CSV table of C-alpha atoms and ligand atoms in Angstrom, one decimal:
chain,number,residue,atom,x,y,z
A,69,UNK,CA,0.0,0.0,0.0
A,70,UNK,CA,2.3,2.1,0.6
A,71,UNK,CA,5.2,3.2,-1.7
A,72,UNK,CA,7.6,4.4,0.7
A,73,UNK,CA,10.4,1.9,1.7
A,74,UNK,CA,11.3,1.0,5.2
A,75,UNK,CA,14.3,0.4,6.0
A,76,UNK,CA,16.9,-0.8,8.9
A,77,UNK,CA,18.0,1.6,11.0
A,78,UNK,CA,18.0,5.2,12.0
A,79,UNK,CA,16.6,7.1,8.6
A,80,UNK,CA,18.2,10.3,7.3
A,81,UNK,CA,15.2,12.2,6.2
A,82,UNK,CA,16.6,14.8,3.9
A,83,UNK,CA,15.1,17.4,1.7
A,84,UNK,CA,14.2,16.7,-2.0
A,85,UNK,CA,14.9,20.1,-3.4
A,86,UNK,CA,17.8,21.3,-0.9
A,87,UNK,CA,19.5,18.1,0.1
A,88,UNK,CA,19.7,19.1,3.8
A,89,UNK,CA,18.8,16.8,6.9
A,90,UNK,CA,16.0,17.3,8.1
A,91,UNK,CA,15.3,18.4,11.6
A,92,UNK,CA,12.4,17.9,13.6
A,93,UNK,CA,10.2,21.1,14.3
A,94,UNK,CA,7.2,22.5,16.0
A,95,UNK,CA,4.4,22.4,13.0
A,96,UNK,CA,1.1,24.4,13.1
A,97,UNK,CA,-1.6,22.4,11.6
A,98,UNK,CA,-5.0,23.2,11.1
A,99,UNK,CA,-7.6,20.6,10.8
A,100,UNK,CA,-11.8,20.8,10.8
A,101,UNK,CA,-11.4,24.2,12.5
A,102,UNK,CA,-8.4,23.6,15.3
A,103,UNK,CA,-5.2,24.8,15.4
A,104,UNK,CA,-2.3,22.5,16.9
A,105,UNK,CA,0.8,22.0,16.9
A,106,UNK,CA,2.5,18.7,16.1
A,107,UNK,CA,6.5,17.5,15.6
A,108,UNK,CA,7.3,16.4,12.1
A,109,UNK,CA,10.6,16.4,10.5
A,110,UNK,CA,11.2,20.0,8.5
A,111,UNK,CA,13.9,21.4,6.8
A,112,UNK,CA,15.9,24.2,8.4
A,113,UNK,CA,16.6,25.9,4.7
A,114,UNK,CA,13.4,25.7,2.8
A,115,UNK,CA,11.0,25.1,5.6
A,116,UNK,CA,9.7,21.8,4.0
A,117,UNK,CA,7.3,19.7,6.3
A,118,UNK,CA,7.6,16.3,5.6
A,119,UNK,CA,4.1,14.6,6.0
A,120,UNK,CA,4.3,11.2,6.7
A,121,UNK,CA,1.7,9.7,4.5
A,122,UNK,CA,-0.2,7.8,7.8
A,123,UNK,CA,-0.7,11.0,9.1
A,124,UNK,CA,-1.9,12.7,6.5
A,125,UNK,CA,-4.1,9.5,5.6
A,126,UNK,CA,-5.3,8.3,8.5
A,127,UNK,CA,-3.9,9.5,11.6
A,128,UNK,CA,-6.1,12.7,11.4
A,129,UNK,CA,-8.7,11.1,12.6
A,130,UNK,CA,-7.0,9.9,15.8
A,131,UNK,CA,-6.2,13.9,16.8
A,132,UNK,CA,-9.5,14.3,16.0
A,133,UNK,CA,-10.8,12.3,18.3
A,134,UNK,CA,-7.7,13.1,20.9
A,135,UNK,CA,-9.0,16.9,20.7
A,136,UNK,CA,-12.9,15.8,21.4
A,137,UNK,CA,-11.9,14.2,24.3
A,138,UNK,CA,-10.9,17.1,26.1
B,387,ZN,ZN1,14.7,22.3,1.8
């Protein structure tokens, strides 16, 4: 399903366009009308947020339901 490759050991995310490791960083996402703020992997020149693609999928609707609890 999906068509990224997993592999052994730590990962070096890097930037597609600038070639830079990644770094993790405080992200500001908005989803059905909240703000909050997550840690995904960005790029310190760009400021490229890598999306992992279960979060964007389907791991929205976990934080949606982590936020209705409250
Ligand atoms: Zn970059």
């Amino acid at each position: 399903m999906s068509q990224m490759k997993m592999t052994d050991g730590p990962v070096d995310w890097e930037c597609g366009q600038c070639k830079k490791k990644l770094s993790p960083g405080k992200v500001n996402l908005d989803y059905m009308g909240s703000r909050f703020t997550v840690e995904l992997m960005t790029c310190p020149d760009c400021g490229f947020v890598y999306i992992p693609e279960d979060l964007a999928m389907g791991k929205m609707a976990e934080v949606e339901l982590i936020l209705e609890d409250k």
